[in-house]
C-alpha cells in the first residue's frame, strides 16, 4: 500500500508513537526468542504439533482464566521480566500480529515474541519454529518497522531494546535421550561444540541486525522436571541430565564473555534459571513450597505420566508447587525467577543483572 503522507511526516508521527511507549517503559521494545519457557501463543497457529498450551487447564490463573498458549497456569518468566521493565506483560506472539492491518505501529511496536514451544538452538531439535526461522521473522519485522520510521530510527530503537532469549533445554533433552543417558565424553564434547557454534550463529545474526542488549536465560536443571524424575526409581532428579545441562550453561557463559569482547557495543546478562530452580529444589520449605517434584496438572506417577489437559486434574495450592505441568514451572516459580533475574545478585544474573542492562 502506497501512503500519500510524506515520508518525513510519517517518520515524525511514528517516532512520536515510539516515544510515547519509551516514556512509560524502561526500554523501547522487548523481542523474545526461544522455546516453551518463553512462548506466549505462537504455537497456537501451528498444526501437527503437541507442543501446545491453548486449552484448559493452562491459563487457569491468567486474567479471565484464558489459555493463551503460555505453558503455565498464569504468567511465565518472560511476562514477569517484561513487567519489571515497565510493560504490561510479554509482547504478543508474532503470528498473532503479523497479518493484522495495523500490525507494527499499533501492535508490536513495543516488541514481539517469536518464541515457539518445542524449539531449540539446533534446527534439528523439535518440529516447531526453529531459532533460525524466529530470527528470519524478526528480520522481516524489523525491515517492516524500518519502512515506516526510516532505517536509522529503527536501528536506534533496536539498539536500546532488549532481546530475551530462553532456549537450549529441548536440545539437551533430545541429546540425553538419544544417547540413552550414556553418552561418552567425546560425544558430549561434540554436542557442546555444535550447540555453541549454532548459538554463536544466532547471536551474530541478531547483532548484525542491530541488536545490542542481550538477556539470555540459561537452561534450568531439567533433570528435576517431573517428566525426568518419573524415570528414576525413587523419583529423584536425574543427575546425569543436570550435569549435561550445567556443562552447557558453563560454556554459554564463556561464549558470551568471548563475544562481548568481539562485538563492539554488545552488552549482556545471563539469567541463571539453573540456580533459581536448584535453590528451590534444595530448600522447598524455605521458600514456602510443599511440592517440588510433581506436576500440579497432569496424572499418573508424579503427575508426569499424562500431560496436563482438560482430561487431567490440577492442584488447588498452585503457589506451593514448583511445577505446573510435567515440564514447566508454576506462575509462582516464574515470579520468583523474574524477580531474581531482573534485580538479583550474581548467583542469579551475571555479569550484570537485567536491571543493570536496561539502565546501561
Ligand atoms: C499471513 O499471511 C500470509 C500470506 O497471505 C499467509 O501465508 C500466512 O499463513 C498468514 N499467517 C498467519 C499466522 O495468519
Ligand atoms: C548448526 O549450524 C550450522 C552452520 O550454520 C548448520 O549448517 C547446521 O545445520 C546447524 N546444525 C543444527 C543441528 O542445527
Ligand atoms: C545405558 O547404560 C545403562 C546402564 O549401564 C544400560 O542399562 C542401558 O542399556 C544403556 N543405554 C543405552 C541406550 O545404551
Ligand atoms: C572462548 O575463547 C577462547 C579463547 O579464544 C577459546 O579458546 C574458547 O574456545 C572460546 N569458548 C567459547 C565457548 O566460545
Ligand atoms: C481427552 O479424553 C478424550 C476422551 O477420552 C480423548 O479423545 C482426548 O484425546 C483426550 N485429550 C488429551 C489431550 O489427552
Tab-separated table of C-alpha atoms and ligand atoms in Angstrom:
chain	number	residue	atom	x	y	z
A	1	UNK	CA	0.000	0.000	0.000
A	2	UNK	CA	1.347	3.396	-1.014
A	3	UNK	CA	0.651	6.112	1.516
A	4	UNK	CA	0.080	9.686	0.454
A	5	UNK	CA	1.577	11.083	3.656
A	6	UNK	CA	5.066	12.438	3.011
A	7	UNK	CA	7.726	10.109	4.344
A	8	UNK	CA	9.182	12.721	6.651
A	9	UNK	CA	5.844	13.446	8.297
A	10	UNK	CA	5.164	9.749	8.657
A	11	UNK	CA	8.519	9.343	10.366
A	12	UNK	CA	7.730	12.073	12.832
A	13	UNK	CA	4.358	10.547	13.677
A	14	UNK	CA	5.833	7.087	14.049
A	15	UNK	CA	8.773	8.298	16.099
A	16	UNK	CA	6.298	10.056	18.380
A	17	UNK	CA	4.347	6.831	18.817
A	18	UNK	CA	7.533	5.041	19.774
A	19	UNK	CA	8.473	7.888	22.100
A	20	UNK	CA	5.193	7.524	23.981
A	21	UNK	CA	5.981	3.916	24.796
A	22	UNK	CA	9.591	4.742	25.649
A	23	UNK	CA	8.354	7.270	28.207
A	24	UNK	CA	6.447	4.702	30.249
A	25	UNK	CA	8.687	1.676	29.755
A	26	UNK	CA	12.372	1.391	30.542
A	27	UNK	CA	13.346	0.296	27.024
A	28	UNK	CA	11.608	0.982	23.692
A	29	UNK	CA	10.819	-2.667	22.967
A	30	UNK	CA	11.440	-6.252	24.007
A	31	UNK	CA	11.979	-9.059	21.485
A	32	UNK	CA	11.694	-12.631	22.669
A	33	UNK	CA	13.201	-15.814	21.206
A	34	UNK	CA	13.235	-19.384	22.413
A	35	UNK	CA	11.132	-22.336	23.481
A	36	UNK	CA	8.097	-23.090	25.663
A	37	UNK	CA	9.651	-21.259	28.601
A	38	UNK	CA	9.013	-18.096	26.552
A	39	UNK	CA	6.206	-18.922	24.078
A	40	UNK	CA	3.071	-16.838	24.595
A	41	UNK	CA	0.987	-18.284	21.783
A	42	UNK	CA	2.931	-18.708	18.537
A	43	UNK	CA	2.293	-22.442	18.615
A	44	UNK	CA	-1.473	-21.830	18.681
A	45	UNK	CA	-1.080	-21.117	14.973
A	46	UNK	CA	0.728	-24.371	14.170
A	47	UNK	CA	-0.863	-27.669	13.336
A	48	UNK	CA	0.649	-31.100	13.742
A	49	UNK	CA	2.474	-30.459	16.996
A	50	UNK	CA	1.541	-31.402	20.526
A	51	UNK	CA	3.736	-28.613	21.932
A	52	UNK	CA	0.609	-26.612	22.703
A	53	UNK	CA	-0.964	-24.998	25.725
A	54	UNK	CA	-4.047	-23.337	24.274
A	55	UNK	CA	-6.558	-25.400	26.223
A	56	UNK	CA	-7.539	-25.753	29.888
A	57	UNK	CA	-6.145	-26.118	32.455
A	58	UNK	CA	-3.425	-23.873	31.072
A	59	UNK	CA	-4.101	-20.260	31.992
A	60	UNK	CA	-6.326	-21.094	34.944
A	61	UNK	CA	-4.703	-18.202	36.852
A	62	UNK	CA	-4.285	-15.914	33.833
A	63	UNK	CA	-6.631	-12.908	33.653
A	64	UNK	CA	-10.111	-14.215	32.671
A	65	UNK	CA	-8.739	-17.778	33.036
A	66	UNK	CA	-7.582	-17.680	29.427
A	67	UNK	CA	-5.448	-20.470	27.958
A	68	UNK	CA	-3.244	-18.190	25.830
A	69	UNK	CA	-0.659	-20.727	24.747
A	70	UNK	CA	1.612	-19.989	27.702
A	71	UNK	CA	2.935	-23.191	29.243
A	72	UNK	CA	1.865	-22.044	32.689
A	73	UNK	CA	-1.143	-21.703	34.956
A	74	UNK	CA	-0.682	-17.939	34.590
A	75	UNK	CA	2.199	-15.703	33.550
A	76	UNK	CA	5.573	-17.095	32.535
A	77	UNK	CA	9.015	-15.778	33.439
A	78	UNK	CA	9.166	-13.558	30.347
A	79	UNK	CA	5.939	-11.851	31.459
A	80	UNK	CA	7.489	-11.006	34.814
A	81	UNK	CA	10.687	-9.720	33.231
A	82	UNK	CA	8.610	-7.543	30.896
A	83	UNK	CA	6.596	-6.267	33.871
A	84	UNK	CA	9.832	-5.309	35.649
A	85	UNK	CA	10.764	-3.322	32.535
A	86	UNK	CA	7.513	-1.385	32.691
A	87	UNK	CA	5.423	-3.385	30.208
A	88	UNK	CA	2.057	-4.935	30.920
A	89	UNK	CA	3.336	-8.438	30.160
A	90	UNK	CA	5.296	-10.242	27.436
A	91	UNK	CA	4.963	-8.717	23.976
A	92	UNK	CA	2.421	-10.521	21.754
A	93	UNK	CA	3.195	-13.589	19.670
A	94	UNK	CA	4.486	-12.735	16.203
A	95	UNK	CA	1.927	-14.942	14.484
A	96	UNK	CA	-0.884	-13.026	16.185
A	97	UNK	CA	0.250	-9.662	14.813
A	98	UNK	CA	1.966	-10.446	11.516
A	99	UNK	CA	-1.083	-10.183	9.271
A	100	UNK	CA	-3.010	-7.500	11.131
A	101	UNK	CA	-3.854	-4.392	9.166
A	102	UNK	CA	-2.153	-2.030	11.583
A	103	UNK	CA	0.470	-4.502	12.521
A	104	UNK	CA	3.614	-2.777	13.560
A	105	UNK	CA	2.886	0.756	14.574
A	106	UNK	CA	-0.143	-0.033	16.704
A	107	UNK	CA	0.669	-3.571	17.764
A	108	UNK	CA	4.115	-4.972	18.170
A	109	UNK	CA	5.847	-1.607	18.294
A	110	UNK	CA	6.819	-2.358	21.866
A	111	UNK	CA	8.147	-5.740	20.875
A	112	UNK	CA	7.156	-9.132	19.579
A	113	UNK	CA	7.666	-12.678	20.789
A	114	UNK	CA	8.994	-15.153	18.247
A	115	UNK	CA	9.347	-17.959	20.803
A	116	UNK	CA	7.953	-21.367	19.940
A	117	UNK	CA	7.464	-24.275	22.352
A	118	UNK	CA	9.431	-27.361	21.375
A	119	UNK	CA	12.175	-25.485	19.538
A	120	UNK	CA	15.856	-25.489	20.350
A	121	UNK	CA	19.128	-23.847	19.493
A	122	UNK	CA	19.664	-26.508	16.832
A	123	UNK	CA	17.389	-26.552	13.804
A	124	UNK	CA	17.247	-30.331	14.190
A	125	UNK	CA	15.524	-30.041	17.584
A	126	UNK	CA	11.726	-30.222	17.575
A	127	UNK	CA	9.201	-29.715	14.821
A	128	UNK	CA	8.033	-26.185	15.620
A	129	UNK	CA	9.519	-22.778	14.732
A	130	UNK	CA	13.306	-23.091	14.741
A	131	UNK	CA	15.543	-20.378	16.155
A	132	UNK	CA	16.792	-19.773	12.602
A	133	UNK	CA	13.217	-19.086	11.466
A	134	UNK	CA	12.476	-16.989	14.548
A	135	UNK	CA	15.393	-14.744	13.601
A	136	UNK	CA	14.220	-14.562	9.980
A	137	UNK	CA	10.805	-13.476	11.221
A	138	UNK	CA	12.498	-10.871	13.400
A	139	UNK	CA	14.448	-9.575	10.388
A	140	UNK	CA	11.172	-9.258	8.446
A	141	UNK	CA	9.563	-7.445	11.370
A	142	UNK	CA	12.494	-5.037	11.648
A	143	UNK	CA	12.501	-4.246	7.945
A	144	UNK	CA	8.776	-3.568	8.150
A	145	UNK	CA	9.383	-1.125	11.011
A	146	UNK	CA	12.275	0.456	9.095
A	147	UNK	CA	9.995	1.034	6.104
A	148	UNK	CA	7.693	3.049	8.363
A	149	UNK	CA	10.093	5.043	10.518
A	150	UNK	CA	13.307	5.010	8.384
A	151	UNK	CA	16.160	2.573	8.815
A	152	UNK	CA	18.110	4.913	11.087
A	153	UNK	CA	15.234	5.385	13.529
A	154	UNK	CA	14.535	1.638	13.573
A	155	UNK	CA	18.202	0.836	14.246
A	156	UNK	CA	18.379	3.396	17.019
A	157	UNK	CA	15.338	1.926	18.726
A	158	UNK	CA	16.596	-1.624	18.323
A	159	UNK	CA	19.987	-0.811	19.827
A	160	UNK	CA	18.225	0.329	23.016
A	161	UNK	CA	15.766	-2.580	23.073
A	162	UNK	CA	16.266	-5.818	24.973
A	163	UNK	CA	16.389	-9.244	23.330
A	164	UNK	CA	15.344	-12.015	25.682
A	165	UNK	CA	16.482	-15.488	24.669
A	166	UNK	CA	15.429	-18.628	26.532
A	167	UNK	CA	16.452	-21.808	24.761
A	168	UNK	CA	18.596	-24.944	24.956
A	169	UNK	CA	16.510	-27.194	27.221
A	170	UNK	CA	14.964	-29.126	24.360
A	171	UNK	CA	18.350	-29.727	22.710
A	172	UNK	CA	19.721	-31.050	25.991
A	173	UNK	CA	16.703	-33.339	26.472
A	174	UNK	CA	16.979	-34.615	22.889
A	175	UNK	CA	20.698	-35.370	23.151
A	176	UNK	CA	20.330	-37.015	26.546
A	177	UNK	CA	17.572	-39.361	25.452
A	178	UNK	CA	19.088	-40.086	22.037
A	179	UNK	CA	22.201	-41.368	23.786
A	180	UNK	CA	20.252	-43.211	26.489
A	181	UNK	CA	21.989	-41.131	29.144
A	182	UNK	CA	25.240	-42.951	28.338
A	183	UNK	CA	26.997	-40.510	26.027
A	184	UNK	CA	30.784	-40.752	26.017
A	185	UNK	CA	32.860	-37.730	26.996
A	186	UNK	CA	33.714	-37.249	23.307
A	187	UNK	CA	30.063	-37.323	22.227
A	188	UNK	CA	29.175	-34.828	24.943
A	189	UNK	CA	32.027	-32.533	23.944
A	190	UNK	CA	30.905	-32.695	20.324
A	191	UNK	CA	27.338	-31.867	21.352
A	192	UNK	CA	28.528	-28.813	23.270
A	193	UNK	CA	30.603	-27.686	20.301
A	194	UNK	CA	27.695	-27.907	17.849
A	195	UNK	CA	25.438	-26.096	20.325
A	196	UNK	CA	27.935	-23.295	20.887
A	197	UNK	CA	28.622	-22.951	17.156
A	198	UNK	CA	24.934	-22.669	16.375
A	199	UNK	CA	24.194	-20.356	19.287
A	200	UNK	CA	27.032	-18.137	18.043
A	201	UNK	CA	25.489	-18.044	14.570
A	202	UNK	CA	22.142	-16.932	16.028
A	203	UNK	CA	23.657	-14.265	18.280
A	204	UNK	CA	25.764	-12.866	15.443
A	205	UNK	CA	22.728	-12.698	13.177
A	206	UNK	CA	20.851	-10.688	15.815
A	207	UNK	CA	23.831	-8.419	16.389
A	208	UNK	CA	24.163	-7.830	12.639
A	209	UNK	CA	20.513	-6.757	12.547
A	210	UNK	CA	21.363	-4.092	15.131
A	211	UNK	CA	20.607	-5.734	18.488
A	212	UNK	CA	22.948	-4.691	21.295
A	213	UNK	CA	21.312	-5.629	24.597
A	214	UNK	CA	21.115	-9.386	25.077
A	215	UNK	CA	19.408	-11.076	28.012
A	216	UNK	CA	19.930	-14.811	27.892
A	217	UNK	CA	18.218	-17.190	30.266
A	218	UNK	CA	20.201	-20.342	30.867
A	219	UNK	CA	18.767	-23.854	30.945
A	220	UNK	CA	17.135	-24.878	34.228
A	221	UNK	CA	18.023	-28.225	35.828
A	222	UNK	CA	15.753	-30.193	33.504
A	223	UNK	CA	16.750	-33.423	35.267
A	224	UNK	CA	14.496	-32.286	38.121
A	225	UNK	CA	11.353	-31.866	35.980
A	226	UNK	CA	8.616	-34.375	36.842
A	227	UNK	CA	8.983	-35.873	33.345
A	228	UNK	CA	12.612	-36.712	34.208
A	229	UNK	CA	12.067	-37.725	37.830
A	230	UNK	CA	9.412	-40.242	36.821
A	231	UNK	CA	12.174	-42.232	35.089
A	232	UNK	CA	14.125	-42.509	38.332
A	233	UNK	CA	13.149	-45.482	40.517
A	234	UNK	CA	12.903	-43.199	43.569
A	235	UNK	CA	11.578	-40.122	41.785
A	236	UNK	CA	14.848	-38.267	42.317
A	237	UNK	CA	16.397	-35.768	39.887
A	238	UNK	CA	18.372	-37.303	37.010
A	239	UNK	CA	21.846	-36.115	37.980
A	240	UNK	CA	23.344	-37.032	34.603
A	241	UNK	CA	20.852	-34.814	32.805
A	242	UNK	CA	21.529	-31.959	35.200
A	243	UNK	CA	25.293	-32.343	34.759
A	244	UNK	CA	24.875	-32.246	30.974
A	245	UNK	CA	22.796	-29.087	31.364
A	246	UNK	CA	25.237	-27.389	33.691
A	247	UNK	CA	28.119	-28.146	31.325
A	248	UNK	CA	26.242	-26.418	28.534
A	249	UNK	CA	25.375	-23.429	30.707
A	250	UNK	CA	29.038	-23.048	31.698
A	251	UNK	CA	30.056	-22.948	28.050
A	252	UNK	CA	27.422	-20.349	27.238
A	253	UNK	CA	28.874	-18.117	29.970
A	254	UNK	CA	32.320	-18.382	28.372
A	255	UNK	CA	30.842	-17.850	24.902
A	256	UNK	CA	29.144	-14.615	25.941
A	257	UNK	CA	32.307	-13.330	27.561
A	258	UNK	CA	34.150	-14.094	24.319
A	259	UNK	CA	31.512	-12.477	22.117
A	260	UNK	CA	31.294	-9.328	24.218
A	261	UNK	CA	34.945	-8.615	23.524
A	262	UNK	CA	34.449	-9.220	19.777
A	263	UNK	CA	31.156	-7.415	19.219
A	264	UNK	CA	31.510	-3.725	19.757
A	265	UNK	CA	28.808	-2.187	21.919
A	266	UNK	CA	27.267	-5.543	22.839
A	267	UNK	CA	26.063	-5.834	26.428
A	268	UNK	CA	24.548	-8.865	28.090
A	269	UNK	CA	23.175	-10.551	31.142
A	270	UNK	CA	22.701	-14.262	31.688
A	271	UNK	CA	19.790	-15.081	33.936
A	272	UNK	CA	20.673	-18.144	35.937
A	273	UNK	CA	17.443	-20.077	35.997
A	274	UNK	CA	19.533	-23.153	36.817
A	275	UNK	CA	20.448	-21.690	40.195
A	276	UNK	CA	16.977	-20.276	40.817
A	277	UNK	CA	15.348	-23.693	40.404
A	278	UNK	CA	18.120	-25.637	42.180
A	279	UNK	CA	17.802	-23.422	45.227
A	280	UNK	CA	14.070	-24.082	45.378
A	281	UNK	CA	14.638	-27.831	44.985
A	282	UNK	CA	17.212	-27.910	47.758
A	283	UNK	CA	15.135	-25.973	50.290
A	284	UNK	CA	11.448	-26.111	49.372
A	285	UNK	CA	10.115	-25.140	52.788
A	286	UNK	CA	12.478	-22.176	52.936
A	287	UNK	CA	10.620	-20.605	50.009
A	288	UNK	CA	7.163	-21.805	51.018
A	289	UNK	CA	6.827	-24.801	48.694
A	290	UNK	CA	5.187	-28.086	49.632
A	291	UNK	CA	5.924	-29.977	46.406
A	292	UNK	CA	8.950	-29.590	44.159
A	293	UNK	CA	8.833	-32.938	42.401
A	294	UNK	CA	5.392	-33.487	40.923
A	295	UNK	CA	3.272	-31.670	38.386
A	296	UNK	CA	0.301	-29.716	39.712
A	297	UNK	CA	-1.576	-30.531	36.493
A	298	UNK	CA	-1.318	-33.972	34.915
A	299	UNK	CA	-1.845	-37.527	36.022
A	300	UNK	CA	-0.114	-40.789	36.830
A	301	UNK	CA	3.050	-41.027	38.878
A	302	UNK	CA	4.241	-37.535	39.929
A	303	UNK	CA	1.510	-36.170	37.656
A	304	UNK	CA	4.043	-36.819	34.931
A	305	UNK	CA	2.741	-39.828	33.014
A	306	UNK	CA	-0.105	-37.975	31.295
A	307	UNK	CA	0.367	-34.397	30.201
A	308	UNK	CA	-1.804	-31.602	31.582
A	309	UNK	CA	-5.066	-31.347	29.628
A	310	UNK	CA	-8.788	-30.984	30.284
A	311	UNK	CA	-8.749	-34.728	30.992
A	312	UNK	CA	-6.449	-34.442	33.985
A	313	UNK	CA	-6.847	-32.864	37.389
A	314	UNK	CA	-4.867	-29.949	38.787
A	315	UNK	CA	-3.982	-28.890	42.301
A	316	UNK	CA	-5.605	-26.038	44.194
A	317	UNK	CA	-2.492	-24.891	46.102
A	318	UNK	CA	-0.630	-23.893	42.976
A	319	UNK	CA	1.548	-21.399	44.832
A	320	UNK	CA	3.104	-24.272	46.779
A	321	UNK	CA	4.206	-26.176	43.667
A	322	UNK	CA	7.439	-25.682	41.763
A	323	UNK	CA	5.963	-27.283	38.641
A	324	UNK	CA	2.705	-26.532	36.915
A	325	UNK	CA	2.872	-29.373	34.375
A	326	UNK	CA	5.404	-32.149	33.962
A	327	UNK	CA	7.932	-29.796	32.359
A	328	UNK	CA	7.065	-26.188	33.143
A	329	UNK	CA	7.083	-24.051	36.280
A	330	UNK	CA	4.074	-22.540	38.008
A	331	UNK	CA	3.390	-18.829	37.770
A	332	UNK	CA	4.640	-18.603	41.364
A	333	UNK	CA	8.019	-20.052	40.348
A	334	UNK	CA	8.180	-17.752	37.321
A	335	UNK	CA	7.523	-14.751	39.534
A	336	UNK	CA	10.408	-15.743	41.809
A	337	UNK	CA	12.641	-16.285	38.781
A	338	UNK	CA	11.620	-12.951	37.272
A	339	UNK	CA	12.498	-11.183	40.497
A	340	UNK	CA	15.964	-12.744	40.754
A	341	UNK	CA	16.834	-12.475	37.059
A	342	UNK	CA	15.831	-8.833	36.980
A	343	UNK	CA	17.414	-7.461	40.110
A	344	UNK	CA	19.195	-10.364	41.766
A	345	UNK	CA	22.778	-10.971	42.861
A	346	UNK	CA	25.429	-12.537	40.614
A	347	UNK	CA	24.356	-16.016	41.682
A	348	UNK	CA	21.155	-15.368	39.695
A	349	UNK	CA	22.236	-12.944	36.997
A	350	UNK	CA	25.698	-12.187	35.696
A	351	UNK	CA	27.950	-10.450	34.826
A	352	UNK	CA	25.249	-7.828	35.416
A	353	UNK	CA	21.541	-8.310	36.050
A	354	UNK	CA	18.757	-7.323	33.681
A	355	UNK	CA	18.034	-4.118	35.591
A	356	UNK	CA	21.623	-3.001	35.064
A	357	UNK	CA	21.445	-3.986	31.392
A	358	UNK	CA	18.264	-1.970	30.965
A	359	UNK	CA	19.765	1.066	32.683
A	360	UNK	CA	23.118	0.867	30.873
B	1	LIG	C1	-0.170	-14.407	6.926
B	1	LIG	O1	-0.390	-14.158	5.560
B	1	LIG	C2	0.384	-14.989	4.700
B	1	LIG	C3	0.196	-14.504	3.271
B	1	LIG	O2	-1.171	-14.389	2.985
B	1	LIG	C4	-0.060	-16.438	4.909
B	1	LIG	O3	0.698	-17.286	4.087
B	1	LIG	C5	0.162	-16.813	6.353
B	1	LIG	O4	-0.316	-18.116	6.607
B	1	LIG	C6	-0.534	-15.839	7.302
B	1	LIG	N1	-0.107	-16.152	8.653
B	1	LIG	C7	-0.937	-16.110	9.702
B	1	LIG	C8	-0.367	-16.516	11.022
B	1	LIG	O5	-2.090	-15.767	9.635
B	2	LIG	C1	24.387	-25.618	13.069
B	2	LIG	O1	24.850	-24.556	12.298
B	2	LIG	C2	25.434	-24.965	11.083
B	2	LIG	C3	26.065	-23.740	10.460
B	2	LIG	O2	25.162	-22.682	10.380
B	2	LIG	C4	24.365	-25.558	10.219
B	2	LIG	O3	24.895	-25.970	8.974
B	2	LIG	C5	23.820	-26.764	10.933
B	2	LIG	O4	22.738	-27.297	10.202
B	2	LIG	C6	23.352	-26.406	12.314
B	2	LIG	N1	23.091	-27.637	12.976
B	2	LIG	C7	21.925	-27.915	13.522
B	2	LIG	C8	21.795	-29.285	14.086
B	2	LIG	O5	21.026	-27.089	13.613
B	3	LIG	C1	22.878	-47.054	29.273
B	3	LIG	O1	23.502	-47.680	30.381
B	3	LIG	C2	22.623	-48.458	31.158
B	3	LIG	C3	23.355	-48.904	32.409
B	3	LIG	O2	24.695	-49.213	32.118
B	3	LIG	C4	22.107	-49.621	30.306
B	3	LIG	O3	21.210	-50.402	31.053
B	3	LIG	C5	21.390	-49.031	29.093
B	3	LIG	O4	21.008	-50.072	28.222
B	3	LIG	C6	22.292	-48.096	28.337
B	3	LIG	N1	21.502	-47.410	27.317
B	3	LIG	C7	21.911	-47.302	26.061
B	3	LIG	C8	20.976	-46.623	25.130
B	3	LIG	O5	22.978	-47.704	25.669
B	4	LIG	C1	36.346	-18.528	24.114
B	4	LIG	O1	37.576	-18.005	23.648
B	4	LIG	C2	38.689	-18.838	23.901
B	4	LIG	C3	39.942	-18.062	23.525
B	4	LIG	O2	39.850	-17.566	22.232
B	4	LIG	C4	38.528	-20.119	23.104
B	4	LIG	O3	39.604	-20.980	23.318
B	4	LIG	C5	37.258	-20.793	23.543
B	4	LIG	O4	37.010	-21.940	22.743
B	4	LIG	C6	36.061	-19.867	23.445
B	4	LIG	N1	34.958	-20.542	24.087
B	4	LIG	C7	33.702	-20.437	23.693
B	4	LIG	C8	32.715	-21.264	24.412
B	4	LIG	O5	33.364	-19.684	22.813
B	5	LIG	C1	-9.116	-36.455	26.487
B	5	LIG	O1	-10.015	-37.528	26.506
B	5	LIG	C2	-10.717	-37.698	25.304
B	5	LIG	C3	-11.782	-38.772	25.517
B	5	LIG	O2	-11.187	-39.921	26.074
B	5	LIG	C4	-9.736	-38.058	24.192
B	5	LIG	O3	-10.387	-38.230	22.963
B	5	LIG	C5	-8.705	-36.942	24.066
B	5	LIG	O4	-7.714	-37.282	23.136
B	5	LIG	C6	-8.071	-36.649	25.402
B	5	LIG	N1	-7.250	-35.450	25.273
B	5	LIG	C7	-5.979	-35.417	25.620
B	5	LIG	C8	-5.268	-34.124	25.382
B	5	LIG	O5	-5.402	-36.347	26.099
